Amino acid sequence: MRKRDLLKSLIILVFIFLICLLNNELLKVIYPFKGDKYITKIYETANGKIEYPYFRDYGLDKKIKSYVIKLKDVKGNITYKASVVDDEFVSLIFFLPNYQYKSYLISLANLKEENINVIFKFNYQETLTSKINEMLESKYPAFIYNSIIDGKGDMYYLVENNQITIYFANYNITPTPNENFFIKLNYQEIKDLLAINYTLDKEYVNENIYTLDPNKKTIAFTFDDGPNKTTTIKIFNSLNENKASATFFMLGNRLENNQDLVTEILNSTSEVGTHSYSHKYLTKLRAKKRAFNINEPTRIMTELFNTTPVYFRPPYGNLNDKIKSEINMPIILWNVDPEDWKSKDAKTVVNNVLSTVKDGDIVLMHDIFSSTAEAVETLLPELYVRGYQVVSVSKLAALKGVTLEASKAYRHIK
Ligand code: ZN
């Protein structure tokens, strides 16, 4: 009897041993890998909850759980995105608080963690880097993309069958924005670099471009009394570098001598309005001279640039109902005046704007002072990190869904 018991135990032990040996393979039969069909599980910690994918694959789930455990001391909630790539890898990224990430690429063949370079062919680095830089440049203001391109930071990846999303963290960006920085690199852009089987999106539009968001706070920058060969160009360059635009209310008598500059602005996202011919108080002019001051810039612009000014801004805001009726375009006034002509000091202008500006405001400045150009250079990144879009009057009106009417005056567009 005792011998038979011993034999029985031995058989059981061998059986257990075999199961252990075949552990993964056997379990894979019982719980076959379900491809993309994972479910989300939640791991509650003392500091929050961690969401993670559960694939019903013993080894893989154990591996993922080990990553989850490592995150248990993180304060706040953690979400994730996951993807099965080419039936060979699981790509997993955790989104931690404060725009931090953890990402993993796990080989399904041996459950080893792989470096991102396994999805690329040899010698991919240079082309990939220039592609990333190009996309960052088209999506973000210069103060952001320059810091990411030049500075030291960390990249995290979500690899999918048609694209790779790259998240950027811990870059030294000043001023500091509060947002996720990422680009989506569609395989249409980098297919020659890939070492994996991929799917190409038939219809693909590069979405890594700067776009205006109707839900964001938006203000219009307007510049009067120009154009000026040095300061207007400086301001115009700042606007372009910061993915911003503005309305330049130019004097009619300055158009002819600045044709290249005006053409450049007309061909950009910014726009040209008129500030009358020679900056006179319109209410003090007789009808004939007044008509000339109002209409001559339109004639000049038609002749020189084959276009007309979009809006009118009266010098000094000087206006009455009769004059309004004589102006055959929307009249744009302002509700934020940092008095840049008075202080001629960049810091004062910056503070005046930042302390008063609200969604829908129209800011008045003058593109003829270098102090104003300097202020704009500081203001644009600062307004960006405060969640503002800085645009031309037309774009502000479009984002707010307002149709501007001729002979009507606007101080702000809400
Ligand atoms: Zn003026």
mmCIF file of C-alpha atoms and ligand atoms in Angstrom:
data_model
loop_
_atom_site.group_PDB
_atom_site.id
_atom_site.type_symbol
_atom_site.label_atom_id
_atom_site.label_comp_id
_atom_site.label_asym_id
_atom_site.label_seq_id
_atom_site.Cartn_x
_atom_site.Cartn_y
_atom_site.Cartn_z
ATOM 1 C CA MET A 1 0.000 0.000 0.000
ATOM 2 C CA ARG A 2 2.686 2.517 0.997
ATOM 3 C CA LYS A 3 4.641 1.793 -2.155
ATOM 4 C CA ARG A 4 1.585 2.490 -4.304
ATOM 5 C CA ASP A 5 1.034 5.816 -2.530
ATOM 6 C CA LEU A 6 4.619 6.778 -3.148
ATOM 7 C CA LEU A 7 4.305 5.922 -6.848
ATOM 8 C CA LYS A 8 1.101 7.944 -7.062
ATOM 9 C CA SER A 9 2.805 10.942 -5.477
ATOM 10 C CA LEU A 10 5.726 10.537 -7.829
ATOM 11 C CA ILE A 11 3.469 10.503 -10.875
ATOM 12 C CA ILE A 12 1.719 13.631 -9.642
ATOM 13 C CA LEU A 13 5.061 15.324 -9.047
ATOM 14 C CA VAL A 14 6.279 14.472 -12.543
ATOM 15 C CA PHE A 15 3.019 15.756 -13.939
ATOM 16 C CA ILE A 16 3.354 19.046 -12.056
ATOM 17 C CA PHE A 17 6.932 19.269 -13.224
ATOM 18 C CA LEU A 18 5.820 18.808 -16.834
ATOM 19 C CA ILE A 19 3.170 21.470 -16.434
ATOM 20 C CA CYS A 20 5.751 23.844 -15.048
ATOM 21 C CA LEU A 21 8.058 23.026 -17.921
ATOM 22 C CA LEU A 22 5.388 23.599 -20.524
ATOM 23 C CA ASN A 23 3.840 26.342 -18.480
ATOM 24 C CA ASN A 24 3.519 28.936 -21.151
ATOM 25 C CA GLU A 25 2.711 26.622 -24.037
ATOM 26 C CA LEU A 26 -0.022 24.749 -22.179
ATOM 27 C CA LEU A 27 -1.558 27.918 -20.868
ATOM 28 C CA LYS A 28 -1.521 29.337 -24.341
ATOM 29 C CA VAL A 29 -3.752 26.458 -25.409
ATOM 30 C CA ILE A 30 -6.117 27.111 -22.547
ATOM 31 C CA TYR A 31 -5.942 30.887 -22.910
ATOM 32 C CA PRO A 32 -5.052 31.492 -26.544
ATOM 33 C CA PHE A 33 -3.660 34.954 -27.320
ATOM 34 C CA LYS A 34 -6.576 37.109 -28.324
ATOM 35 C CA GLY A 35 -4.694 39.663 -30.444
ATOM 36 C CA ASP A 36 -6.059 43.154 -29.996
ATOM 37 C CA LYS A 37 -8.935 41.947 -27.835
ATOM 38 C CA TYR A 38 -7.633 42.888 -24.435
ATOM 39 C CA ILE A 39 -9.721 44.283 -21.630
ATOM 40 C CA THR A 40 -8.923 47.050 -19.190
ATOM 41 C CA LYS A 41 -8.264 46.123 -15.592
ATOM 42 C CA ILE A 42 -7.842 48.483 -12.688
ATOM 43 C CA TYR A 43 -5.262 48.243 -9.954
ATOM 44 C CA GLU A 44 -6.199 50.324 -6.928
ATOM 45 C CA THR A 45 -3.307 51.787 -4.984
ATOM 46 C CA ALA A 46 -3.100 54.023 -1.930
ATOM 47 C CA ASN A 47 -2.330 56.927 -4.307
ATOM 48 C CA GLY A 48 -4.912 56.407 -7.031
ATOM 49 C CA LYS A 49 -5.789 53.834 -9.634
ATOM 50 C CA ILE A 50 -3.793 52.323 -12.449
ATOM 51 C CA GLU A 51 -5.556 51.148 -15.577
ATOM 52 C CA TYR A 52 -3.784 48.463 -17.564
ATOM 53 C CA PRO A 53 -4.533 46.015 -20.375
ATOM 54 C CA TYR A 54 -5.284 42.363 -19.659
ATOM 55 C CA PHE A 55 -4.708 40.035 -22.605
ATOM 56 C CA ARG A 56 -5.697 36.649 -21.082
ATOM 57 C CA ASP A 57 -2.169 35.514 -21.825
ATOM 58 C CA TYR A 58 -0.469 34.233 -18.716
ATOM 59 C CA GLY A 59 3.105 35.272 -19.401
ATOM 60 C CA LEU A 60 2.237 38.570 -21.030
ATOM 61 C CA ASP A 61 -0.222 39.552 -18.305
ATOM 62 C CA LYS A 62 2.339 38.681 -15.641
ATOM 63 C CA LYS A 63 4.889 40.892 -17.393
ATOM 64 C CA ILE A 64 2.447 43.796 -17.644
ATOM 65 C CA LYS A 65 1.397 43.367 -14.016
ATOM 66 C CA SER A 66 5.045 43.738 -13.008
ATOM 67 C CA TYR A 67 5.118 47.140 -14.724
ATOM 68 C CA VAL A 68 1.907 48.100 -12.937
ATOM 69 C CA ILE A 69 3.367 47.175 -9.557
ATOM 70 C CA LYS A 70 6.372 49.389 -10.266
ATOM 71 C CA LEU A 71 4.000 52.347 -10.670
ATOM 72 C CA LYS A 72 2.139 51.818 -7.416
ATOM 73 C CA ASP A 73 3.818 54.721 -5.593
ATOM 74 C CA VAL A 74 2.937 57.272 -8.273
ATOM 75 C CA LYS A 75 0.526 59.858 -6.883
ATOM 76 C CA GLY A 76 -2.570 60.223 -9.061
ATOM 77 C CA ASN A 77 -4.339 58.135 -11.648
ATOM 78 C CA ILE A 78 -2.639 56.368 -14.516
ATOM 79 C CA THR A 79 -4.201 55.464 -17.846
ATOM 80 C CA TYR A 80 -2.706 53.595 -20.773
ATOM 81 C CA LYS A 81 -2.835 52.842 -24.474
ATOM 82 C CA ALA A 82 -1.836 49.489 -25.908
ATOM 83 C CA SER A 83 -1.501 47.911 -29.292
ATOM 84 C CA VAL A 84 -0.489 44.578 -30.823
ATOM 85 C CA VAL A 85 1.974 45.180 -33.631
ATOM 86 C CA ASP A 86 2.479 42.802 -36.521
ATOM 87 C CA ASP A 87 1.444 39.905 -34.189
ATOM 88 C CA GLU A 88 4.992 40.162 -32.860
ATOM 89 C CA PHE A 89 4.986 42.895 -30.259
ATOM 90 C CA VAL A 90 2.763 44.483 -27.700
ATOM 91 C CA SER A 91 3.328 48.212 -27.462
ATOM 92 C CA LEU A 92 2.203 49.728 -24.186
ATOM 93 C CA ILE A 93 2.353 53.253 -22.845
ATOM 94 C CA PHE A 94 1.244 54.465 -19.424
ATOM 95 C CA PHE A 95 0.146 58.079 -18.988
ATOM 96 C CA LEU A 96 1.274 59.295 -15.577
ATOM 97 C CA PRO A 97 0.309 62.604 -13.947
ATOM 98 C CA ASN A 98 2.260 65.776 -14.899
ATOM 99 C CA TYR A 99 2.827 64.718 -18.505
ATOM 100 C CA GLN A 100 5.051 61.810 -17.578
ATOM 101 C CA TYR A 101 5.056 58.458 -19.368
ATOM 102 C CA LYS A 102 6.350 54.901 -19.274
ATOM 103 C CA SER A 103 6.406 52.918 -22.470
ATOM 104 C CA TYR A 104 7.258 49.309 -23.289
ATOM 105 C CA LEU A 105 7.628 47.204 -26.372
ATOM 106 C CA ILE A 106 7.236 43.523 -25.471
ATOM 107 C CA SER A 107 8.143 40.721 -27.856
ATOM 108 C CA LEU A 108 5.377 38.104 -27.964
ATOM 109 C CA ALA A 109 7.877 35.402 -28.940
ATOM 110 C CA ASN A 110 9.881 35.505 -25.718
ATOM 111 C CA LEU A 111 8.157 38.226 -23.649
ATOM 112 C CA LYS A 112 11.364 40.216 -23.573
ATOM 113 C CA GLU A 113 11.324 43.979 -23.491
ATOM 114 C CA GLU A 114 12.632 45.324 -26.770
ATOM 115 C CA ASN A 115 14.257 48.582 -27.708
ATOM 116 C CA ILE A 116 12.275 50.746 -30.132
ATOM 117 C CA ASN A 117 14.942 50.242 -32.798
ATOM 118 C CA VAL A 118 13.688 46.662 -33.456
ATOM 119 C CA ILE A 119 10.823 48.055 -35.493
ATOM 120 C CA PHE A 120 13.242 49.953 -37.726
ATOM 121 C CA LYS A 121 15.750 48.950 -40.333
ATOM 122 C CA PHE A 122 19.440 49.512 -39.773
ATOM 123 C CA ASN A 123 20.499 53.143 -40.202
ATOM 124 C CA TYR A 124 17.083 54.644 -39.635
ATOM 125 C CA GLN A 125 18.144 57.224 -37.068
ATOM 126 C CA GLU A 126 19.051 60.199 -39.218
ATOM 127 C CA THR A 127 15.975 60.086 -41.446
ATOM 128 C CA LEU A 128 13.695 59.479 -38.491
ATOM 129 C CA THR A 129 15.160 62.379 -36.534
ATOM 130 C CA SER A 130 14.756 64.806 -39.395
ATOM 131 C CA LYS A 131 11.177 63.630 -39.917
ATOM 132 C CA ILE A 132 10.409 64.119 -36.220
ATOM 133 C CA ASN A 133 11.971 67.593 -36.258
ATOM 134 C CA GLU A 134 10.035 68.573 -39.348
ATOM 135 C CA MET A 135 6.768 67.498 -37.731
ATOM 136 C CA LEU A 136 7.523 69.207 -34.434
ATOM 137 C CA GLU A 137 8.233 72.387 -36.335
ATOM 138 C CA SER A 138 4.919 72.290 -38.154
ATOM 139 C CA LYS A 139 2.941 71.559 -34.986
ATOM 140 C CA TYR A 140 4.440 73.682 -32.226
ATOM 141 C CA PRO A 141 5.642 77.263 -31.670
ATOM 142 C CA ALA A 142 9.406 77.744 -31.996
ATOM 143 C CA PHE A 143 10.076 78.079 -28.269
ATOM 144 C CA ILE A 144 8.683 74.562 -27.860
ATOM 145 C CA TYR A 145 10.087 72.726 -30.855
ATOM 146 C CA ASN A 146 13.529 74.308 -30.511
ATOM 147 C CA SER A 147 13.740 73.101 -26.910
ATOM 148 C CA ILE A 148 12.659 69.599 -27.879
ATOM 149 C CA ILE A 149 15.036 69.441 -30.837
ATOM 150 C CA ASP A 150 18.034 70.904 -28.992
ATOM 151 C CA GLY A 151 17.504 69.930 -25.391
ATOM 152 C CA LYS A 152 17.867 66.758 -23.457
ATOM 153 C CA GLY A 153 14.654 64.965 -22.644
ATOM 154 C CA ASP A 154 12.878 61.642 -22.976
ATOM 155 C CA MET A 155 10.874 60.075 -25.758
ATOM 156 C CA TYR A 156 8.154 57.468 -25.252
ATOM 157 C CA TYR A 157 6.440 55.456 -27.916
ATOM 158 C CA LEU A 158 3.145 53.890 -28.823
ATOM 159 C CA VAL A 159 3.673 51.677 -31.855
ATOM 160 C CA GLU A 160 0.598 50.728 -33.864
ATOM 161 C CA ASN A 161 0.109 48.929 -37.163
ATOM 162 C CA ASN A 162 -0.286 52.139 -39.149
ATOM 163 C CA GLN A 163 1.560 54.738 -37.098
ATOM 164 C CA ILE A 164 3.882 55.437 -34.237
ATOM 165 C CA THR A 165 3.068 58.127 -31.690
ATOM 166 C CA ILE A 166 6.041 59.741 -29.995
ATOM 167 C CA TYR A 167 5.541 61.522 -26.669
ATOM 168 C CA PHE A 168 8.109 64.022 -25.419
ATOM 169 C CA ALA A 169 8.752 64.590 -21.723
ATOM 170 C CA ASN A 170 11.214 66.363 -19.426
ATOM 171 C CA TYR A 171 12.408 68.880 -21.982
ATOM 172 C CA ASN A 172 13.501 72.215 -20.629
ATOM 173 C CA ILE A 173 10.934 74.530 -22.194
ATOM 174 C CA THR A 174 10.629 78.165 -21.046
ATOM 175 C CA PRO A 175 8.000 79.341 -20.292
ATOM 176 C CA THR A 176 6.613 75.964 -19.243
ATOM 177 C CA PRO A 177 3.476 74.843 -21.053
ATOM 178 C CA ASN A 178 0.924 72.476 -19.524
ATOM 179 C CA GLU A 179 0.162 69.942 -22.209
ATOM 180 C CA ASN A 180 1.165 66.632 -23.711
ATOM 181 C CA PHE A 181 3.719 67.005 -26.473
ATOM 182 C CA PHE A 182 3.466 64.347 -29.128
ATOM 183 C CA ILE A 183 3.554 63.726 -32.817
ATOM 184 C CA LYS A 184 1.873 60.973 -34.777
ATOM 185 C CA LEU A 185 4.239 59.566 -37.344
ATOM 186 C CA ASN A 186 2.118 57.785 -39.923
ATOM 187 C CA TYR A 187 3.852 54.918 -41.732
ATOM 188 C CA GLN A 188 3.139 56.724 -45.008
ATOM 189 C CA GLU A 189 5.855 59.111 -43.807
ATOM 190 C CA ILE A 190 8.469 56.536 -42.822
ATOM 191 C CA LYS A 191 7.614 53.274 -44.554
ATOM 192 C CA ASP A 192 11.128 52.857 -45.966
ATOM 193 C CA LEU A 193 12.532 52.783 -42.453
ATOM 194 C CA LEU A 194 10.337 50.027 -41.050
ATOM 195 C CA ALA A 195 11.460 46.491 -40.306
ATOM 196 C CA ILE A 196 7.964 45.287 -39.348
ATOM 197 C CA ASN A 197 4.929 44.431 -41.449
ATOM 198 C CA TYR A 198 2.739 47.473 -41.504
ATOM 199 C CA THR A 199 -0.595 48.742 -42.747
ATOM 200 C CA LEU A 200 -0.656 51.896 -44.824
ATOM 201 C CA ASP A 201 -3.611 54.190 -44.356
ATOM 202 C CA LYS A 202 -5.079 54.738 -47.810
ATOM 203 C CA GLU A 203 -6.316 58.162 -46.927
ATOM 204 C CA TYR A 204 -3.892 59.893 -44.691
ATOM 205 C CA VAL A 205 -3.540 63.571 -43.900
ATOM 206 C CA ASN A 206 -0.669 64.723 -41.752
ATOM 207 C CA GLU A 207 -2.360 65.862 -38.567
ATOM 208 C CA ASN A 208 0.848 67.135 -37.018
ATOM 209 C CA ILE A 209 0.198 70.694 -37.950
ATOM 210 C CA TYR A 210 -0.730 73.647 -35.836
ATOM 211 C CA THR A 211 -4.485 74.165 -35.904
ATOM 212 C CA LEU A 212 -6.699 76.731 -34.245
ATOM 213 C CA ASP A 213 -9.080 75.387 -31.645
ATOM 214 C CA PRO A 214 -12.517 77.077 -31.303
ATOM 215 C CA ASN A 215 -12.654 75.920 -27.675
ATOM 216 C CA LYS A 216 -9.464 77.707 -26.683
ATOM 217 C CA LYS A 217 -9.245 81.285 -25.448
ATOM 218 C CA THR A 218 -8.496 83.496 -28.448
ATOM 219 C CA ILE A 219 -7.413 87.128 -28.807
ATOM 220 C CA ALA A 220 -6.548 89.332 -31.757
ATOM 221 C CA PHE A 221 -3.302 91.285 -31.990
ATOM 222 C CA THR A 222 -3.528 94.456 -34.051
ATOM 223 C CA PHE A 223 -0.660 96.749 -35.038
ATOM 224 C CA ASP A 224 -1.137 100.354 -36.152
ATOM 225 C CA ASP A 225 0.864 103.058 -37.932
ATOM 226 C CA GLY A 226 3.204 100.778 -39.912
ATOM 227 C CA PRO A 227 4.602 99.265 -41.905
ATOM 228 C CA ASN A 228 8.145 99.912 -40.757
ATOM 229 C CA LYS A 229 11.108 98.220 -42.415
ATOM 230 C CA THR A 230 12.754 96.942 -39.220
ATOM 231 C CA THR A 231 10.139 96.691 -36.491
ATOM 232 C CA THR A 232 7.245 95.341 -38.575
ATOM 233 C CA ILE A 233 9.480 92.564 -39.916
ATOM 234 C CA LYS A 234 10.579 91.693 -36.395
ATOM 235 C CA ILE A 235 6.986 91.433 -35.222
ATOM 236 C CA PHE A 236 5.959 89.514 -38.332
ATOM 237 C CA ASN A 237 8.765 86.978 -37.724
ATOM 238 C CA SER A 238 7.751 86.560 -34.072
ATOM 239 C CA LEU A 239 4.173 85.890 -35.126
ATOM 240 C CA ASN A 240 5.263 83.228 -37.607
ATOM 241 C CA GLU A 241 7.641 81.557 -35.167
ATOM 242 C CA ASN A 242 4.860 81.314 -32.612
ATOM 243 C CA LYS A 243 2.195 80.052 -35.033
ATOM 244 C CA ALA A 244 0.328 83.298 -34.358
ATOM 245 C CA SER A 245 -1.155 85.903 -36.701
ATOM 246 C CA ALA A 246 -2.273 89.535 -36.491
ATOM 247 C CA THR A 247 -4.006 92.352 -38.321
ATOM 248 C CA PHE A 248 -1.701 95.169 -39.444
ATOM 249 C CA PHE A 249 -3.555 98.485 -39.783
ATOM 250 C CA MET A 250 -1.248 100.238 -42.196
ATOM 251 C CA LEU A 251 -1.103 103.852 -43.234
ATOM 252 C CA GLY A 252 -1.893 104.403 -46.907
ATOM 253 C CA ASN A 253 1.100 106.695 -47.386
ATOM 254 C CA ARG A 254 3.500 103.979 -46.254
ATOM 255 C CA LEU A 255 2.359 101.266 -48.631
ATOM 256 C CA GLU A 256 4.297 102.211 -51.727
ATOM 257 C CA ASN A 257 7.697 102.235 -50.037
ATOM 258 C CA ASN A 258 7.173 98.876 -48.317
ATOM 259 C CA GLN A 259 5.768 96.756 -51.102
ATOM 260 C CA ASP A 260 7.822 93.611 -50.426
ATOM 261 C CA LEU A 261 6.894 93.620 -46.767
ATOM 262 C CA VAL A 262 3.202 94.211 -47.466
ATOM 263 C CA THR A 263 3.213 91.412 -50.041
ATOM 264 C CA GLU A 264 4.819 89.074 -47.521
ATOM 265 C CA ILE A 265 2.155 89.842 -44.917
ATOM 266 C CA LEU A 266 -0.630 89.488 -47.495
ATOM 267 C CA ASN A 267 0.713 86.016 -48.365
ATOM 268 C CA SER A 268 0.845 84.910 -44.729
ATOM 269 C CA THR A 269 -1.721 83.961 -42.103
ATOM 270 C CA SER A 270 -1.725 87.609 -40.988
ATOM 271 C CA GLU A 271 -3.713 90.307 -42.771
ATOM 272 C CA VAL A 272 -3.644 93.952 -43.779
ATOM 273 C CA GLY A 273 -6.210 96.522 -42.731
ATOM 274 C CA THR A 274 -6.115 100.285 -43.228
ATOM 275 C CA HIS A 275 -5.468 103.033 -40.712
ATOM 276 C CA SER A 276 -6.397 105.816 -43.199
ATOM 277 C CA TYR A 277 -4.031 107.539 -45.607
ATOM 278 C CA SER A 278 -2.076 109.887 -43.327
ATOM 279 C CA HIS A 279 -3.290 109.547 -39.730
ATOM 280 C CA LYS A 280 -5.494 112.619 -39.374
ATOM 281 C CA TYR A 281 -8.396 113.168 -36.973
ATOM 282 C CA LEU A 282 -11.235 112.227 -39.307
ATOM 283 C CA THR A 283 -13.784 114.341 -37.411
ATOM 284 C CA LYS A 284 -11.679 117.451 -38.074
ATOM 285 C CA LEU A 285 -11.508 116.939 -41.836
ATOM 286 C CA ARG A 286 -13.877 118.333 -44.435
ATOM 287 C CA ALA A 287 -15.882 115.799 -46.422
ATOM 288 C CA LYS A 288 -13.580 115.713 -49.460
ATOM 289 C CA LYS A 289 -10.338 115.281 -47.494
ATOM 290 C CA ARG A 290 -12.028 112.788 -45.217
ATOM 291 C CA ALA A 291 -13.176 110.687 -48.168
ATOM 292 C CA PHE A 292 -9.606 110.741 -49.526
ATOM 293 C CA ASN A 293 -8.183 109.623 -46.165
ATOM 294 C CA ILE A 294 -10.691 106.812 -45.895
ATOM 295 C CA ASN A 295 -10.659 105.581 -49.488
ATOM 296 C CA GLU A 296 -7.209 106.304 -50.903
ATOM 297 C CA PRO A 297 -5.526 103.301 -49.158
ATOM 298 C CA THR A 298 -8.063 100.989 -50.793
ATOM 299 C CA ARG A 299 -7.214 102.470 -54.206
ATOM 300 C CA ILE A 300 -3.470 102.079 -53.565
ATOM 301 C CA MET A 301 -3.814 98.497 -52.357
ATOM 302 C CA THR A 302 -5.901 97.572 -55.369
ATOM 303 C CA GLU A 303 -3.336 99.109 -57.681
ATOM 304 C CA LEU A 304 -0.212 97.734 -55.998
ATOM 305 C CA PHE A 305 -1.392 94.418 -54.580
ATOM 306 C CA ASN A 306 -4.618 93.645 -56.402
ATOM 307 C CA THR A 307 -6.487 93.359 -53.126
ATOM 308 C CA THR A 308 -8.326 95.596 -50.662
ATOM 309 C CA PRO A 309 -7.806 96.194 -46.931
ATOM 310 C CA VAL A 310 -9.949 93.898 -44.789
ATOM 311 C CA TYR A 311 -10.885 96.388 -42.065
ATOM 312 C CA PHE A 312 -10.671 100.054 -41.168
ATOM 313 C CA ARG A 313 -9.250 101.489 -37.981
ATOM 314 C CA PRO A 314 -9.689 105.251 -37.536
ATOM 315 C CA PRO A 315 -6.612 107.135 -36.245
ATOM 316 C CA TYR A 316 -6.962 107.747 -32.467
ATOM 317 C CA GLY A 317 -10.223 105.773 -32.588
ATOM 318 C CA ASN A 318 -11.690 109.102 -33.670
ATOM 319 C CA LEU A 319 -15.159 108.432 -35.067
ATOM 320 C CA ASN A 320 -18.785 109.529 -35.237
ATOM 321 C CA ASP A 321 -21.937 108.044 -36.759
ATOM 322 C CA LYS A 322 -21.607 109.994 -39.983
ATOM 323 C CA ILE A 323 -18.017 108.811 -40.507
ATOM 324 C CA LYS A 324 -19.023 105.248 -39.668
ATOM 325 C CA SER A 325 -21.567 105.326 -42.466
ATOM 326 C CA GLU A 326 -18.834 106.531 -44.850
ATOM 327 C CA ILE A 327 -16.595 103.560 -44.123
ATOM 328 C CA ASN A 328 -17.492 100.710 -46.369
ATOM 329 C CA MET A 329 -15.859 97.968 -44.301
ATOM 330 C CA PRO A 330 -16.027 96.729 -40.698
ATOM 331 C CA ILE A 331 -14.427 99.177 -38.264
ATOM 332 C CA ILE A 332 -12.103 97.570 -35.743
ATOM 333 C CA LEU A 333 -11.417 99.379 -32.474
ATOM 334 C CA TRP A 334 -9.849 97.715 -29.404
ATOM 335 C CA ASN A 335 -10.515 97.008 -25.748
ATOM 336 C CA VAL A 336 -6.959 96.301 -24.568
ATOM 337 C CA ASP A 337 -4.533 99.204 -24.852
ATOM 338 C CA PRO A 338 -1.138 98.552 -23.250
ATOM 339 C CA GLU A 339 -0.113 102.123 -24.246
ATOM 340 C CA ASP A 340 3.069 100.969 -25.934
ATOM 341 C CA TRP A 341 3.517 104.449 -27.482
ATOM 342 C CA LYS A 342 3.633 105.976 -24.006
ATOM 343 C CA SER A 343 6.081 103.791 -22.101
ATOM 344 C CA LYS A 344 8.128 102.522 -25.062
ATOM 345 C CA ASP A 345 9.200 99.864 -22.602
ATOM 346 C CA ALA A 346 8.839 96.172 -23.463
ATOM 347 C CA LYS A 347 8.353 94.967 -19.882
ATOM 348 C CA THR A 348 5.583 97.483 -19.213
ATOM 349 C CA VAL A 349 3.806 96.497 -22.414
ATOM 350 C CA VAL A 350 4.075 92.787 -21.543
ATOM 351 C CA ASN A 351 2.684 93.367 -18.056
ATOM 352 C CA ASN A 352 -0.114 95.616 -19.299
ATOM 353 C CA VAL A 353 -1.289 93.004 -21.777
ATOM 354 C CA LEU A 354 -0.974 89.986 -19.487
ATOM 355 C CA SER A 355 -2.748 91.667 -16.584
ATOM 356 C CA THR A 356 -5.832 92.644 -18.587
ATOM 357 C CA VAL A 357 -6.296 90.286 -21.501
ATOM 358 C CA LYS A 358 -9.349 88.006 -21.729
ATOM 359 C CA ASP A 359 -10.908 85.707 -24.301
ATOM 360 C CA GLY A 360 -12.237 87.630 -27.313
ATOM 361 C CA ASP A 361 -10.199 90.787 -26.702
ATOM 362 C CA ILE A 362 -8.649 92.973 -29.380
ATOM 363 C CA VAL A 363 -5.211 94.264 -28.377
ATOM 364 C CA LEU A 364 -3.892 97.538 -29.794
ATOM 365 C CA MET A 365 -0.163 97.987 -30.363
ATOM 366 C CA HIS A 366 2.088 99.841 -32.805
ATOM 367 C CA ASP A 367 4.544 98.052 -35.065
ATOM 368 C CA ILE A 368 6.797 101.104 -35.295
ATOM 369 C CA PHE A 369 8.553 100.729 -31.920
ATOM 370 C CA SER A 370 11.375 98.289 -31.221
ATOM 371 C CA SER A 371 10.110 98.072 -27.627
ATOM 372 C CA THR A 372 6.812 96.749 -28.967
ATOM 373 C CA ALA A 373 8.614 94.217 -31.161
ATOM 374 C CA GLU A 374 10.528 93.099 -28.078
ATOM 375 C CA ALA A 375 7.302 92.862 -26.054
ATOM 376 C CA VAL A 376 5.648 90.717 -28.730
ATOM 377 C CA GLU A 377 8.589 88.309 -28.624
ATOM 378 C CA THR A 378 7.920 87.712 -24.905
ATOM 379 C CA LEU A 379 4.138 87.924 -25.071
ATOM 380 C CA LEU A 380 3.508 85.218 -27.664
ATOM 381 C CA PRO A 381 5.109 82.265 -25.793
ATOM 382 C CA GLU A 382 3.680 83.531 -22.503
ATOM 383 C CA LEU A 383 0.149 83.774 -23.928
ATOM 384 C CA TYR A 384 0.547 80.316 -25.476
ATOM 385 C CA VAL A 385 1.348 78.692 -22.135
ATOM 386 C CA ARG A 386 -1.580 80.554 -20.588
ATOM 387 C CA GLY A 387 -3.812 78.809 -23.102
ATOM 388 C CA TYR A 388 -4.374 81.675 -25.556
ATOM 389 C CA GLN A 389 -4.375 81.603 -29.318
ATOM 390 C CA VAL A 390 -3.186 84.891 -30.806
ATOM 391 C CA VAL A 391 -4.740 85.562 -34.203
ATOM 392 C CA SER A 392 -5.819 88.172 -36.730
ATOM 393 C CA VAL A 393 -9.209 89.880 -36.391
ATOM 394 C CA SER A 394 -10.650 87.731 -39.215
ATOM 395 C CA LYS A 395 -9.622 84.527 -37.495
ATOM 396 C CA LEU A 396 -10.982 85.716 -34.145
ATOM 397 C CA ALA A 397 -14.335 86.528 -35.781
ATOM 398 C CA ALA A 398 -14.402 83.154 -37.559
ATOM 399 C CA LEU A 399 -13.585 81.232 -34.360
ATOM 400 C CA LYS A 400 -16.307 83.104 -32.476
ATOM 401 C CA GLY A 401 -18.785 82.617 -35.321
ATOM 402 C CA VAL A 402 -19.311 86.371 -35.753
ATOM 403 C CA THR A 403 -19.842 87.969 -39.173
ATOM 404 C CA LEU A 404 -18.364 91.464 -39.125
ATOM 405 C CA GLU A 405 -20.480 94.093 -40.885
ATOM 406 C CA ALA A 406 -19.433 97.169 -42.827
ATOM 407 C CA SER A 407 -19.810 100.571 -41.076
ATOM 408 C CA LYS A 408 -20.123 98.829 -37.724
ATOM 409 C CA ALA A 409 -17.474 99.271 -35.006
ATOM 410 C CA TYR A 410 -16.119 96.437 -32.866
ATOM 411 C CA ARG A 411 -14.088 96.723 -29.663
ATOM 412 C CA HIS A 412 -13.890 92.995 -29.027
ATOM 413 C CA ILE A 413 -15.389 89.841 -30.516
ATOM 414 C CA LYS A 414 -16.906 87.438 -28.011
HETATM 415 ZN ZN ZN B 1 -2.447 105.251 -35.178
#
